Amino acid sequence: MSYGEKIWIFPDAELPPMGVNCIPGHESIIITNTGDVDAHITITLLYTDKDSVTIPGITVGARRVRCLRTNEEKDFGSHTAVTGEQYAIMLESDEPVIAQYGRAEPRTVAFYTTPGYCTSKQD
């Protein structure tokens, strides 16, 4: 049995700058696939002042977890996050997955995670 949904939205994404005592900020999307079939993911980045970008070809293996760092080229290709830029993340999967957004916020020396809005309904 697999758990989760096929569409996840994270409306508040922003790669934080270097913080207190040179602690680097970072953010990531963590995707868990509890099913017996690989999940094929497409991520769309939505911006306030420029066209959206789509990143296809992300796979999360069956019964696996994968962490994607938004500032890592190996995860986001040429669309890595820019420090301080406000954007949103939409994740679409062909299999149900569970997704979570995490941010290390060095300006206040905090780390938090949040589940996104999710739905499997497609109109």
CSV table of C-alpha atoms in Angstrom, one decimal:
chain,number,residue,atom,x,y,z
A,1,MET,CA,0.0,0.0,0.0
A,2,SER,CA,1.3,3.5,-0.8
A,3,TYR,CA,0.5,6.6,1.1
A,4,GLY,CA,0.5,10.3,0.0
A,5,GLU,CA,-0.8,12.4,-2.8
A,6,LYS,CA,0.3,13.2,-6.4
A,7,ILE,CA,0.4,17.0,-6.2
A,8,TRP,CA,2.1,19.1,-3.5
A,9,ILE,CA,2.4,22.9,-3.3
A,10,PHE,CA,4.9,24.8,-1.1
A,11,PRO,CA,3.9,28.5,-1.4
A,12,ASP,CA,6.7,30.0,0.7
A,13,ALA,CA,10.2,29.1,-0.6
A,14,GLU,CA,13.2,31.3,-0.2
A,15,LEU,CA,16.9,30.3,0.1
A,16,PRO,CA,18.1,32.3,3.2
A,17,PRO,CA,21.4,34.1,3.2
A,18,MET,CA,24.5,33.4,5.4
A,19,GLY,CA,23.5,34.0,9.0
A,20,VAL,CA,24.9,34.4,12.5
A,21,ASN,CA,28.5,33.1,12.9
A,22,CYS,CA,28.6,32.3,9.2
A,23,ILE,CA,26.1,29.5,9.5
A,24,PRO,CA,24.9,28.8,5.9
A,25,GLY,CA,21.2,28.7,5.2
A,26,HIS,CA,19.6,26.0,3.1
A,27,GLU,CA,16.2,24.6,2.0
A,28,SER,CA,15.1,21.3,0.7
A,29,ILE,CA,12.2,19.2,-0.5
A,30,ILE,CA,12.0,15.8,1.1
A,31,ILE,CA,10.0,13.2,-0.8
A,32,THR,CA,9.0,9.8,0.6
A,33,ASN,CA,7.6,7.1,-1.7
A,34,THR,CA,6.0,4.3,0.4
A,35,GLY,CA,4.8,2.4,-2.6
A,36,ASP,CA,6.2,-0.6,-4.5
A,37,VAL,CA,6.6,1.4,-7.8
A,38,ASP,CA,9.2,4.2,-8.5
A,39,ALA,CA,7.6,7.7,-8.5
A,40,HIS,CA,8.5,10.1,-11.4
A,41,ILE,CA,8.4,13.7,-10.3
A,42,THR,CA,8.2,17.0,-12.1
A,43,ILE,CA,8.9,20.2,-10.1
A,44,THR,CA,7.7,23.6,-11.3
A,45,LEU,CA,9.1,26.7,-9.7
A,46,LEU,CA,6.7,29.7,-9.7
A,47,TYR,CA,8.2,33.2,-9.3
A,48,THR,CA,6.7,36.6,-8.4
A,49,ASP,CA,8.4,38.5,-11.3
A,50,LYS,CA,9.5,36.0,-14.0
A,51,ASP,CA,8.2,33.0,-15.9
A,52,SER,CA,7.9,29.7,-14.2
A,53,VAL,CA,10.4,26.9,-14.8
A,54,THR,CA,9.8,23.1,-15.0
A,55,ILE,CA,12.3,20.5,-13.8
A,56,PRO,CA,11.4,17.1,-15.1
A,57,GLY,CA,13.0,13.7,-14.6
A,58,ILE,CA,13.3,13.3,-10.8
A,59,THR,CA,12.8,9.8,-9.6
A,60,VAL,CA,12.1,8.6,-6.1
A,61,GLY,CA,12.6,4.8,-5.9
A,62,ALA,CA,10.0,2.5,-4.5
A,63,ARG,CA,10.0,2.5,-0.7
A,64,ARG,CA,12.6,5.2,-0.6
A,65,VAL,CA,13.1,8.8,0.5
A,66,ARG,CA,14.9,11.5,-1.4
A,67,CYS,CA,16.1,14.9,-0.3
A,68,LEU,CA,16.5,17.6,-2.9
A,69,ARG,CA,18.5,20.7,-1.9
A,70,THR,CA,17.2,23.7,-3.9
A,71,ASN,CA,20.7,25.2,-4.1
A,72,GLU,CA,22.4,22.0,-5.4
A,73,GLU,CA,22.8,21.8,-9.2
A,74,LYS,CA,22.7,17.9,-8.9
A,75,ASP,CA,19.1,18.3,-7.7
A,76,PHE,CA,17.8,21.4,-9.5
A,77,GLY,CA,20.1,21.7,-12.5
A,78,SER,CA,20.5,25.2,-13.8
A,79,HIS,CA,17.5,26.3,-11.8
A,80,THR,CA,19.1,26.4,-8.4
A,81,ALA,CA,17.6,28.8,-5.9
A,82,VAL,CA,19.0,32.3,-5.6
A,83,THR,CA,19.5,33.7,-2.1
A,84,GLY,CA,16.6,35.9,-1.0
A,85,GLU,CA,14.4,35.2,-4.0
A,86,GLN,CA,10.8,34.5,-3.2
A,87,TYR,CA,9.2,31.6,-5.1
A,88,ALA,CA,6.8,28.7,-4.7
A,89,ILE,CA,7.3,25.0,-5.5
A,90,MET,CA,4.8,22.7,-7.2
A,91,LEU,CA,5.6,19.0,-7.2
A,92,GLU,CA,3.7,16.6,-9.4
A,93,SER,CA,4.1,12.8,-9.2
A,94,ASP,CA,2.8,9.9,-11.2
A,95,GLU,CA,2.5,7.9,-7.9
A,96,PRO,CA,1.3,9.0,-4.5
A,97,VAL,CA,4.2,10.4,-2.4
A,98,ILE,CA,4.6,12.4,0.8
A,99,ALA,CA,6.4,15.7,0.5
A,100,GLN,CA,7.8,18.1,3.0
A,101,TYR,CA,9.7,21.4,2.8
A,102,GLY,CA,12.5,22.2,5.2
A,103,ARG,CA,14.5,25.4,5.7
A,104,ALA,CA,17.6,26.1,7.9
A,105,GLU,CA,17.1,29.8,8.7
A,106,PRO,CA,20.4,31.1,10.0
A,107,ARG,CA,19.1,34.7,10.5
A,108,THR,CA,17.3,33.5,13.6
A,109,VAL,CA,19.2,30.3,14.0
A,110,ALA,CA,16.2,28.1,13.4
A,111,PHE,CA,15.2,25.0,11.4
A,112,TYR,CA,11.7,24.2,10.4
A,113,THR,CA,9.8,21.9,8.2
A,114,THR,CA,6.3,22.1,6.9
A,115,PRO,CA,4.1,19.8,4.8
A,116,GLY,CA,2.7,21.5,1.7
A,117,TYR,CA,-0.8,21.7,0.4
A,118,CYS,CA,-1.6,18.4,-1.3
A,119,THR,CA,-4.2,17.0,-3.6
A,120,SER,CA,-4.6,14.1,-5.9
A,121,LYS,CA,-7.5,15.7,-7.7
A,122,GLN,CA,-6.7,16.9,-11.2
A,123,ASP,CA,-9.3,19.0,-13.1
